[in-house]
C-alpha cells in the first residue's frame, strides 16, 4: 500500500502519517518546515518539502513522486485565516493566503497526480462542513467557509476527470483538537483520522464525487 499525504507537519496530516505507518503502508508525506520534515522522517515516511501556496515549490511535486503508484492520497494542508463573526471584508493579503492555500494549493497538486495513481486509487481532500452551503447555519469565518466551498467544487471537478481511475471524495474531519480546531474541539485527532481511513478504505466508485463526514455519513454540499 502506497500513500501520499500533502500537508503533514502536524495535526490531522501528521496523524494520517502515523496511522498509515503503523498499518505498514509506504508513506510519502510533505511539509514545508525543517521541523515538519524531521517529524515525518522520524515516523519512517519519505519526507518531501512542499509549500502549496508557493508556485515553484508546488509545481515540483510530480518529479519528486516519479515512480510511485499511490493507492491513497489525502490533501490536508489548510489555514483558517481571520476569525470573523459577520460580514467583515478580509484584507487582500488574508484573502490571498487562505485562497492560495486552501483552493489554489489543491488545484496545483491535483493535476500532477494522475500518472502516479494506482488502479482503483482513492483520493480525498480535507475540506470542512463549514464550506457546505446546504448545511450552513452560521457565518463565523466566512473567508474560510468560502475557501472550503470552493475546494469542494475543485474536488467535484477532479472526480469527473479521474472517474474510472480514482474515487475522489471530500471530507469533513469533525471538529478536531489540533492547533486549528483548538483544545475545546469535539474529538481527538486519532478518532478523526481513524474514521476517515476507514471511509477511504471502503469507498466505492459510486461514491466518487461525494462529501463525507469522518464517520462515513454523507454530507450535503
Ligand atoms: N481541526 C478541525 O477541527 C478541522 C475542521 C474542519 C476542517 N479541518 C481541515 O483539516 C485540515 C488540517 O487541519 P488541522 O486541524 O490539522 O490544522 P493544523 O494543525 O493547523 O495543521 C495545518 C497543516 O496545514 C499545513 N499547511 C498550512 N499552509 C500550508 C502550505 N502553504 N503548504 C503546505 N502545508 C501547509 C500546516 O503546515 P505548517 O506546519 O508548515 O504550517 C499543517 O501541517 C485543514 O485543511 C483544515 O481546514 C480541520
Coordinates of N, CA and C and ligand atoms in Angstrom, one line a residue:
X1 N 0.8 -1.2 0.0 CA 0.0 0.0 0.0 C 0.9 1.3 0.0
X2 N 0.7 2.1 -1.0 CA 1.4 3.4 -1.1 C 0.5 4.5 -0.9
X3 N 0.9 5.5 0.0 CA 0.1 6.6 0.4 C 0.8 7.9 0.2
X4 N 0.1 8.9 -0.2 CA 0.7 10.3 -0.3 C -0.2 11.2 0.6
X5 N 0.5 11.9 1.5 CA -0.2 12.9 2.4 C 0.4 14.3 2.1
X6 N -0.4 15.2 1.7 CA 0.1 16.6 1.4 C -0.3 17.5 2.6
X7 N 0.7 18.0 3.2 CA 0.4 18.9 4.4 C 0.4 18.1 5.7
X8 N 1.6 17.6 6.1 CA 1.6 16.6 7.1 C 2.5 16.9 8.3
X9 N 2.8 18.2 8.5 CA 3.8 18.5 9.5 C 3.3 18.4 10.9
X10 N 1.9 18.5 11.1 CA 1.3 18.4 12.4 C -0.2 18.1 12.2
X11 N -0.9 18.1 13.3 CA -2.4 18.0 13.3 C -2.8 16.7 12.5
X12 N -3.9 16.9 11.7 CA -4.5 15.8 11.0 C -3.6 15.1 10.1
X13 N -2.8 15.9 9.3 CA -1.9 15.3 8.3 C -0.9 14.4 9.0
X14 N -0.2 14.9 10.1 CA 0.8 14.1 10.8 C 0.1 12.8 11.3
X15 N -1.1 12.9 11.8 CA -1.8 11.7 12.4 C -2.1 10.7 11.2
X16 N -2.4 11.2 10.0 CA -2.6 10.2 8.9 C -1.3 9.5 8.7
X17 N -0.1 10.2 8.7 CA 1.2 9.5 8.5 C 1.4 8.5 9.6
X18 N 1.2 8.9 10.9 CA 1.4 8.0 12.0 C 0.6 6.7 11.8
X19 N -0.7 6.8 11.5 CA -1.6 5.7 11.4 C -1.3 4.8 10.2
X20 N -1.0 5.4 9.1 CA -0.6 4.6 7.9 C 0.7 3.9 8.1
X21 N 1.6 4.5 8.8 CA 2.9 3.8 9.0 C 2.7 2.7 10.0
X22 N 1.8 2.9 11.0 CA 1.5 1.8 12.0 C 0.9 0.6 11.3
X23 N 0.1 0.9 10.2 CA -0.5 -0.1 9.5 C 0.4 -0.8 8.4
X24 N 1.6 -0.3 8.4 CA 2.6 -0.9 7.5 C 2.7 -0.3 6.1
X25 N 2.0 0.8 5.8 CA 2.0 1.4 4.5 C 3.3 2.1 4.2
X26 N 3.6 2.2 2.9 CA 4.7 3.0 2.5 C 4.2 4.4 2.3
X27 N 4.7 5.4 3.0 CA 4.1 6.7 3.1 C 5.1 7.8 2.5
X28 N 4.6 8.6 1.6 CA 5.3 9.8 1.1 C 4.5 11.0 1.7
X29 N 5.1 11.9 2.4 CA 4.4 13.0 3.0 C 5.1 14.3 2.9
X30 N 4.4 15.4 2.9 CA 5.0 16.7 2.6 C 4.9 17.6 3.8
X31 N 5.9 18.5 4.0 CA 5.9 19.5 5.0 C 6.6 20.7 4.4
X32 N 6.5 21.9 5.0 CA 7.2 23.0 4.5 C 8.3 23.5 5.4
X33 N 8.4 23.0 6.6 CA 9.4 23.4 7.6 C 10.4 22.2 7.8
X34 N 11.6 22.6 8.2 CA 12.6 21.5 8.5 C 12.1 20.7 9.7
X35 N 11.4 21.3 10.6 CA 10.9 20.6 11.8 C 9.8 19.6 11.4
X36 N 9.0 20.0 10.4 CA 7.9 19.2 9.9 C 8.5 18.0 9.2
X37 N 9.5 18.3 8.4 CA 10.2 17.2 7.6 C 10.8 16.2 8.5
X38 N 11.4 16.7 9.6 CA 12.0 15.8 10.6 C 11.0 14.9 11.3
X39 N 9.8 15.5 11.6 CA 8.8 14.7 12.2 C 8.3 13.6 11.3
X40 N 8.3 13.8 10.0 CA 7.8 12.8 9.0 C 8.9 11.7 8.9
X41 N 10.1 12.1 8.8 CA 11.2 11.1 8.7 C 11.2 10.2 9.9
X42 N 11.0 10.8 11.1 CA 11.0 10.1 12.3 C 10.0 9.0 12.4
X43 N 8.9 9.2 11.6 CA 7.8 8.2 11.5 C 8.1 7.2 10.4
X44 N 9.2 7.3 9.7 CA 9.5 6.4 8.7 C 8.9 6.7 7.3
X45 N 8.4 8.0 7.2 CA 7.9 8.4 5.9 C 9.0 9.0 5.0
X46 N 8.8 9.0 3.7 CA 9.6 9.7 2.8 C 9.1 11.2 2.8
X47 N 10.0 12.1 3.3 CA 9.5 13.5 3.5 C 9.9 14.3 2.4
X48 N 8.9 15.0 1.8 CA 9.2 16.0 0.7 C 8.8 17.4 1.1
X49 N 9.7 18.3 0.7 CA 9.4 19.7 1.1 C 8.4 20.3 0.1
X50 N 7.3 20.8 0.6 CA 6.3 21.4 -0.3 C 5.5 22.4 0.4
X51 N 5.4 23.6 -0.3 CA 4.5 24.7 0.2 C 3.5 24.9 -0.9
X52 N 2.2 24.5 -0.6 CA 1.2 24.5 -1.7 C 0.9 25.9 -2.1
X53 N 1.3 26.9 -1.3 CA 1.0 28.3 -1.6 C 2.1 29.0 -2.4
X54 N 3.1 28.2 -2.7 CA 4.3 28.8 -3.4 C 4.3 28.1 -4.8
X55 N 4.3 28.9 -5.9 CA 4.2 28.4 -7.2 C 5.3 27.4 -7.5
X56 N 6.6 27.8 -7.3 CA 7.7 27.0 -7.7 C 7.7 25.7 -6.8
X57 N 7.5 25.8 -5.6 CA 7.5 24.7 -4.7 C 6.4 23.7 -5.1
X58 N 5.2 24.2 -5.2 CA 4.1 23.3 -5.5 C 4.2 22.6 -6.9
X59 N 4.9 23.3 -7.8 CA 5.0 22.7 -9.2 C 6.0 21.6 -9.2
X60 N 6.8 21.5 -8.2 CA 7.9 20.5 -8.1 C 7.5 19.1 -7.6
X61 N 6.2 18.9 -7.3 CA 5.7 17.7 -6.7 C 5.9 16.5 -7.7
X62 N 5.5 16.6 -8.9 CA 5.5 15.5 -9.8 C 6.8 14.8 -9.9
X63 N 7.9 15.5 -10.1 CA 9.2 14.8 -10.3 C 9.6 14.1 -9.0
X64 N 9.1 14.7 -7.9 CA 9.6 14.1 -6.6 C 8.8 12.8 -6.3
X65 N 7.6 12.6 -7.0 CA 6.9 11.3 -6.7 C 7.0 10.4 -7.9
X66 N 7.8 10.7 -8.8 CA 8.0 9.9 -10.0 C 8.3 8.4 -9.6
X67 N 7.7 7.5 -10.2 CA 8.0 6.1 -9.9 C 7.0 5.5 -8.9
X68 N 6.2 6.4 -8.2 CA 5.2 5.9 -7.2 C 3.9 5.6 -7.9
X69 N 3.1 4.7 -7.3 CA 1.8 4.4 -7.7 C 1.0 4.4 -6.4
X70 N 0.3 5.5 -6.1 CA -0.3 5.7 -4.8 C -1.7 5.0 -4.8
X71 N -2.0 4.3 -3.8 CA -3.3 3.7 -3.6 C -4.3 4.7 -2.9
X72 N -3.7 5.5 -2.0 CA -4.5 6.5 -1.4 C -3.7 7.8 -1.3
X73 N -4.4 8.9 -1.6 CA -3.8 10.3 -1.5 C -4.8 11.2 -0.6
X74 N -4.2 11.9 0.3 CA -5.0 12.8 1.1 C -4.4 14.2 1.1
X75 N -5.1 15.2 0.6 CA -4.6 16.6 0.6 C -5.2 17.3 1.8
X76 N -4.3 17.6 2.8 CA -4.7 18.1 4.1 C -4.4 19.6 4.3
X77 N -3.4 20.1 3.7 CA -2.9 21.4 4.0 C -4.0 22.5 4.0
X78 N -4.1 23.3 5.0 CA -5.1 24.3 5.1 C -4.8 25.3 6.2
X79 N -5.4 26.5 6.0 CA -5.3 27.5 7.0 C -6.7 28.1 7.2
X80 N -6.9 28.6 8.5 CA -8.3 29.2 8.8 C -8.4 30.6 8.4
X81 N -7.4 31.4 8.6 CA -7.5 32.8 8.3 C -8.1 33.6 9.4
X82 N -8.7 34.8 9.1 CA -9.2 35.7 10.1 C -10.5 35.1 10.8
X83 N -10.5 35.3 12.1 CA -11.7 34.8 12.8 C -12.8 35.9 12.8
X84 N -13.6 35.9 11.9 CA -14.7 36.9 11.8 C -16.0 36.3 12.2
X85 N -17.0 37.2 12.6 CA -18.2 36.6 13.0 C -19.4 37.1 12.1
X86 N -19.1 38.1 11.3 CA -20.2 38.5 10.4 C -19.6 38.9 9.0
X87 N -20.0 40.0 8.5 CA -19.6 40.3 7.1 C -18.4 41.3 7.1
X88 N -17.3 40.9 7.8 CA -16.1 41.8 7.8 C -15.3 41.5 6.5
X89 N -15.1 42.5 5.7 CA -14.3 42.3 4.5 C -12.9 41.9 4.8
X90 N -12.4 40.8 4.3 CA -11.0 40.4 4.6 C -10.0 41.3 3.9
X91 N -8.8 41.4 4.4 CA -7.8 42.2 3.7 C -7.4 41.3 2.4
X92 N -6.8 42.0 1.5 CA -6.4 41.3 0.3 C -5.4 40.2 0.6
X93 N -4.5 40.5 1.6 CA -3.5 39.6 2.0 C -4.1 38.4 2.6
X94 N -5.0 38.6 3.5 CA -5.7 37.4 4.2 C -6.4 36.6 3.1
X95 N -7.1 37.2 2.2 CA -7.8 36.5 1.2 C -6.9 35.7 0.4
X96 N -5.8 36.3 0.0 CA -4.8 35.5 -0.8 C -4.2 34.3 -0.1
X97 N -3.9 34.5 1.2 CA -3.3 33.4 2.0 C -4.3 32.3 2.1
X98 N -5.5 32.6 2.4 CA -6.5 31.5 2.6 C -6.8 30.8 1.3
X99 N -7.1 31.6 0.3 CA -7.5 31.0 -1.0 C -6.3 30.3 -1.7
X100 N -5.1 30.9 -1.6 CA -4.0 30.2 -2.2 C -3.7 28.9 -1.5
X101 N -3.8 28.8 -0.2 CA -3.5 27.6 0.5 C -4.6 26.6 0.3
X102 N -5.9 27.0 0.5 CA -7.0 26.0 0.6 C -7.6 25.6 -0.8
X103 N -7.4 26.5 -1.8 CA -8.0 26.3 -3.1 C -7.0 26.1 -4.2
X104 N -6.1 27.1 -4.3 CA -5.1 27.1 -5.4 C -4.1 25.9 -5.1
X105 N -3.8 25.7 -3.8 CA -3.0 24.5 -3.5 C -3.4 23.2 -4.1
X106 N -4.7 22.8 -3.7 CA -5.2 21.6 -4.4 C -5.2 21.6 -5.9
X107 N -5.5 22.8 -6.4 CA -5.6 23.0 -7.9 C -4.2 22.9 -8.5
X108 N -3.1 23.0 -7.7 CA -1.8 22.8 -8.2 C -1.4 21.4 -8.0
X109 N -1.8 20.7 -6.9 CA -1.4 19.4 -6.6 C -2.1 18.4 -7.5
X110 N -3.5 18.5 -7.7 CA -4.3 17.5 -8.3 C -3.8 17.2 -9.8
X111 N -3.5 18.2 -10.6 CA -3.1 17.9 -12.0 C -1.8 17.2 -12.1
X112 N -1.0 17.1 -11.0 CA 0.3 16.4 -11.1 C 0.1 14.9 -10.7
X113 N -1.1 14.5 -10.3 CA -1.2 13.2 -9.7 C -1.6 12.1 -10.6
X114 N -2.4 12.3 -11.7 CA -2.9 11.2 -12.5 C -1.9 10.1 -12.8
X115 N -0.7 10.4 -13.2 CA 0.3 9.4 -13.6 C 0.8 8.6 -12.4
X116 N 0.5 9.0 -11.2 CA 1.1 8.4 -10.1 C 0.0 7.7 -9.2
X117 N -1.2 7.5 -9.8 CA -2.3 6.8 -9.1 C -2.3 5.4 -9.5
X118 N -2.4 4.5 -8.5 CA -2.6 3.0 -8.8 C -4.0 2.8 -9.3
X119 N -4.2 1.7 -10.0 CA -5.6 1.5 -10.5 C -6.5 1.4 -9.3
X120 N -7.7 2.0 -9.4 CA -8.6 2.0 -8.3 C -8.2 2.8 -7.1
X121 N -7.4 3.8 -7.3 CA -6.9 4.7 -6.2 C -8.1 5.4 -5.6
X122 N -7.8 5.9 -4.3 CA -8.8 6.7 -3.6 C -8.1 7.9 -3.2
X123 N -8.8 9.1 -3.4 CA -8.2 10.4 -3.2 C -9.2 11.2 -2.4
X124 N -8.7 11.9 -1.3 CA -9.5 12.8 -0.5 C -8.9 14.2 -0.3
X125 N -9.8 15.2 -0.3 CA -9.4 16.5 0.2 C -10.0 16.7 1.5
X126 N -9.2 17.2 2.5 CA -9.8 17.6 3.8 C -10.4 18.9 3.6
X127 N -11.7 19.0 3.5 CA -12.5 20.2 3.4 C -13.1 20.5 4.8
X128 N -14.3 21.0 4.8 CA -14.9 21.2 6.1 C -16.4 21.4 5.9
X129 N -17.2 21.0 6.9 CA -18.6 21.2 6.9 C -18.9 22.7 6.8
X130 N -17.9 23.5 7.3 CA -18.1 25.0 7.3 C -18.2 25.5 5.8
X131 N -17.8 24.7 4.9 CA -17.9 25.0 3.5 C -19.2 24.6 2.8
X132 N -20.0 23.8 3.5 CA -21.2 23.4 3.0 C -22.2 24.5 2.9
X133 N -22.8 24.7 1.7 CA -23.9 25.7 1.6 C -25.2 25.2 2.0
X134 N -25.4 23.9 1.7 CA -26.7 23.2 2.1 C -26.9 23.1 3.6
X135 N -25.8 23.0 4.4 CA -25.9 22.8 5.8 C -25.6 24.1 6.6
X136 N -25.4 25.2 5.9 CA -25.0 26.5 6.5 C -26.0 27.0 7.5
X137 N -25.5 27.2 8.8 CA -26.4 27.8 9.8 C -25.7 28.9 10.6
X138 N -24.4 29.1 10.3 CA -23.6 30.1 11.0 C -22.7 30.9 10.0
X139 N -22.2 32.0 10.4 CA -21.4 32.8 9.4 C -19.9 33.0 9.9
X140 N -19.5 32.4 11.1 CA -18.2 32.6 11.6 C -17.2 32.2 10.5
X141 N -16.2 33.0 10.3 CA -15.1 32.6 9.4 C -15.5 32.5 8.0
X142 N -16.2 33.6 7.5 CA -16.8 33.4 6.1 C -15.7 33.3 5.0
X143 N -14.5 33.8 5.2 CA -13.5 33.6 4.2 C -13.1 32.1 4.2
X144 N -12.9 31.5 5.3 CA -12.6 30.1 5.4 C -13.7 29.3 4.8
X145 N -14.9 29.6 5.1 CA -16.1 28.9 4.6 C -16.1 29.0 3.0
X146 N -15.8 30.2 2.5 CA -15.8 30.4 1.1 C -14.7 29.5 0.4
X147 N -13.5 29.4 1.1 CA -12.4 28.6 0.6 C -12.8 27.1 0.5
X148 N -13.5 26.7 1.6 CA -13.9 25.2 1.6 C -15.0 24.9 0.6
X149 N -15.9 25.9 0.4 CA -16.9 25.7 -0.6 C -16.2 25.6 -2.0
X150 N -15.2 26.4 -2.2 CA -14.5 26.5 -3.5 C -13.8 25.2 -3.7
X151 N -13.1 24.7 -2.6 CA -12.3 23.5 -2.8 C -13.2 22.2 -3.0
X152 N -14.5 22.3 -2.5 CA -15.4 21.2 -2.8 C -15.7 21.2 -4.3
X153 N -15.8 22.4 -4.9 CA -16.0 22.5 -6.3 C -14.9 21.9 -7.1
X154 N -13.7 22.2 -6.6 CA -12.4 21.6 -7.2 C -12.4 20.1 -7.1
X155 N -12.8 19.6 -5.9 CA -12.9 18.1 -5.7 C -13.9 17.5 -6.7
X156 N -15.0 18.1 -6.9 CA -16.0 17.6 -7.8 C -15.5 17.5 -9.2
X157 N -14.8 18.5 -9.6 CA -14.2 18.5 -11.0 C -13.2 17.4 -11.1
X158 N -12.4 17.3 -10.1 CA -11.4 16.2 -10.1 C -12.0 14.8 -10.2
X159 N -13.2 14.7 -9.5 CA -13.9 13.4 -9.5 C -14.4 13.1 -10.9
X160 N -14.8 14.1 -11.7 CA -15.3 13.9 -13.0 C -14.1 13.5 -14.0
X161 N -13.0 14.2 -13.8 CA -11.8 14.0 -14.7 C -11.2 12.6 -14.4
X162 N -11.2 12.2 -13.1 CA -10.5 11.0 -12.7 C -11.4 9.8 -12.7
X163 N -12.7 10.0 -13.0 CA -13.7 8.9 -12.9 C -13.2 7.7 -13.7
X164 N -13.2 6.5 -13.1 CA -12.8 5.3 -13.7 C -11.3 5.0 -13.3
X165 N -10.6 6.0 -12.9 CA -9.2 5.9 -12.5 C -9.0 5.9 -11.0
X166 N -9.8 6.8 -10.3 CA -9.7 7.0 -8.9 C -11.1 7.4 -8.4
X167 N -11.3 7.1 -7.1 CA -12.5 7.6 -6.4 C -12.1 8.8 -5.6
X168 N -12.8 9.9 -5.8 CA -12.3 11.2 -5.2 C -13.5 11.7 -4.3
X169 N -13.1 12.0 -3.0 CA -14.1 12.5 -2.1 C -13.6 13.6 -1.3
X170 N -14.5 14.4 -0.7 CA -14.3 15.5 0.2 C -14.6 15.0 1.6
X171 N -13.8 15.5 2.6 CA -14.1 15.1 4.0 C -14.3 16.3 4.9
X172 N -15.3 16.1 5.8 CA -15.3 17.0 7.0 C -14.7 16.1 8.1
X173 N -13.5 16.5 8.6 CA -12.8 15.6 9.6 C -13.4 15.6 11.0
X174 N -14.6 16.3 11.2 CA -15.1 16.6 12.5 C -14.5 17.9 13.0
X175 N -14.9 18.3 14.2 CA -14.2 19.4 14.9 C -13.2 18.8 15.8
X176 N -11.9 19.0 15.4 CA -10.8 18.1 15.9 C -9.8 19.0 16.7
X177 N -9.4 18.4 17.8 CA -8.4 19.1 18.7 C -7.0 19.1 18.1
X178 N -6.8 20.1 17.3 CA -5.5 20.4 16.7 C -5.2 21.9 16.9
X179 N -4.1 22.4 16.4 CA -3.9 23.9 16.5 C -5.0 24.6 15.9
X180 N -5.5 24.2 14.8 CA -6.6 24.9 14.1 C -7.9 24.7 14.9
X181 N -8.2 23.5 15.3 CA -9.5 23.2 16.0 C -9.6 23.7 17.4
X182 N -8.5 23.8 18.1 CA -8.4 24.3 19.5 C -8.7 23.2 20.5
X183 N -8.4 23.5 21.7 CA -8.5 22.5 22.8 C -9.9 22.1 23.1
X184 N -10.9 22.9 22.8 CA -12.3 22.7 23.2 C -13.0 21.9 22.1
X185 N -12.3 21.4 21.0 CA -13.0 20.8 19.9 C -13.6 19.4 20.4
X186 N -14.4 18.9 19.5 CA -15.2 17.7 19.9 C -14.4 16.4 20.0
X187 N -13.5 16.1 19.1 CA -12.9 14.8 19.0 C -11.4 15.0 18.9
X188 N -10.7 13.9 19.3 CA -9.2 13.9 19.2 C -8.8 13.5 17.7
X189 N -7.6 13.8 17.4 CA -7.1 13.6 16.0 C -7.1 12.2 15.7
X190 N -6.8 11.3 16.6 CA -6.7 9.8 16.3 C -8.1 9.3 15.9
X191 N -9.2 9.8 16.6 CA -10.5 9.4 16.2 C -10.9 9.9 14.8
X192 N -10.6 11.1 14.6 CA -10.9 11.7 13.3 C -10.3 10.9 12.1
X193 N -9.0 10.7 12.3 CA -8.2 10.1 11.2 C -8.6 8.6 11.0
X194 N -8.8 7.9 12.2 CA -9.2 6.5 12.1 C -10.5 6.4 11.3
X195 N -11.4 7.3 11.6 CA -12.7 7.3 10.9 C -12.5 7.6 9.4
X196 N -11.7 8.6 9.1 CA -11.5 8.9 7.6 C -10.8 7.8 6.9
X197 N -9.8 7.1 7.6 CA -9.1 6.0 6.9 C -10.1 4.9 6.6
X198 N -11.0 4.6 7.5 CA -12.0 3.5 7.3 C -12.9 3.9 6.1
X199 N -13.3 5.1 6.1 CA -14.2 5.5 4.9 C -13.4 5.4 3.6
X200 N -12.2 5.9 3.6 CA -11.4 5.9 2.4 C -11.1 4.5 1.9
X201 N -10.9 3.6 2.9 CA -10.5 2.2 2.5 C -11.7 1.5 1.9
X202 N -12.9 2.0 2.2 CA -14.1 1.2 1.8 C -14.9 2.0 0.7
X203 N -14.3 3.1 0.3 CA -15.1 4.0 -0.7 C -15.2 3.2 -2.0
X204 N -16.3 3.4 -2.6 CA -16.6 2.6 -3.9 C -16.6 3.6 -5.0
X205 N -16.4 3.2 -6.3 CA -16.5 4.1 -7.4 C -17.8 4.9 -7.4
X206 N -18.9 4.3 -6.9 CA -20.2 5.1 -7.0 C -20.2 6.2 -6.0
X207 N -19.2 6.2 -5.0 CA -19.1 7.4 -4.1 C -18.2 8.5 -4.7
X208 N -17.7 8.2 -5.9 CA -16.8 9.3 -6.5 C -17.5 10.6 -6.5
X209 N -16.9 11.7 -6.0 CA -17.5 13.0 -6.1 C -18.5 13.2 -4.9
X210 N -18.3 12.5 -3.8 CA -19.2 12.7 -2.6 C -18.5 13.5 -1.5
X211 N -19.3 13.9 -0.6 CA -18.8 14.7 0.6 C -19.1 13.9 1.8
X212 N -18.1 13.5 2.6 CA -18.3 12.6 3.7 C -17.9 13.2 5.0
X213 N -18.7 12.9 6.1 CA -18.2 13.2 7.4 C -17.2 12.2 7.8
X214 N -16.3 12.4 8.8 CA -15.3 11.5 9.1 C -15.8 10.1 9.5
X215 N -17.1 10.1 10.0 CA -17.7 8.8 10.4 C -18.4 8.1 9.3
X216 N -18.3 8.6 8.1 CA -19.0 7.9 7.0 C -20.3 8.4 6.6
X217 N -20.9 9.3 7.4 CA -22.1 9.9 7.0 C -22.0 10.8 5.8
X218 N -22.9 10.7 4.8 CA -22.8 11.6 3.6 C -23.3 13.0 4.0
X219 N -22.6 14.0 3.5 CA -23.0 15.4 3.8 C -23.5 16.1 2.5
X220 N -24.4 17.1 2.8 CA -24.9 17.9 1.6 C -23.8 18.9 1.3
X221 N -23.7 19.2 0.0 CA -22.7 20.2 -0.5 C -23.1 21.6 0.0
Ligands
LIG1 N1 -9.2 20.9 13.2 C1 -10.5 21.0 12.8 O1 -11.4 21.0 13.6 C2 -10.8 21.0 11.3 C3 -12.2 21.0 10.9 C4 -12.5 21.0 9.6 C5 -11.5 21.0 8.6 N2 -10.2 21.0 9.0 C6 -9.2 21.0 7.9 O2 -8.3 20.0 8.2 C7 -7.0 20.3 7.6 C8 -5.9 20.1 8.6 O3 -6.2 20.9 9.7 P1 -5.6 20.7 11.2 O4 -6.7 20.8 12.1 O5 -4.6 19.6 11.2 O6 -4.8 22.1 11.3 P2 -3.3 22.5 11.8 O7 -2.9 21.7 13.0 O8 -3.3 24.0 11.9 O9 -2.4 22.0 10.6 C9 -2.5 22.6 9.3 C10 -1.5 21.9 8.4 O10 -1.6 22.5 7.1 C11 -0.2 22.8 6.7 N3 -0.2 24.0 5.8 C12 -0.7 25.2 6.0 N4 -0.3 26.0 5.0 C13 0.4 25.2 4.1 C14 1.0 25.5 2.9 N5 1.0 26.7 2.3 N6 1.7 24.5 2.3 C15 1.7 23.2 2.8 N7 1.2 22.9 4.0 C16 0.5 23.9 4.6 C17 0.5 23.1 8.0 O11 1.9 23.1 7.8 P3 2.9 24.1 8.7 O12 3.2 23.4 10.0 O13 4.0 24.3 7.8 O14 2.1 25.4 9.0 C18 0.0 22.0 8.9 O15 0.6 20.8 8.6 C19 -7.1 21.7 7.1 O16 -7.4 21.7 5.7 C20 -8.4 22.2 7.8 O17 -9.0 23.3 7.2 C21 -9.9 21.0 10.3

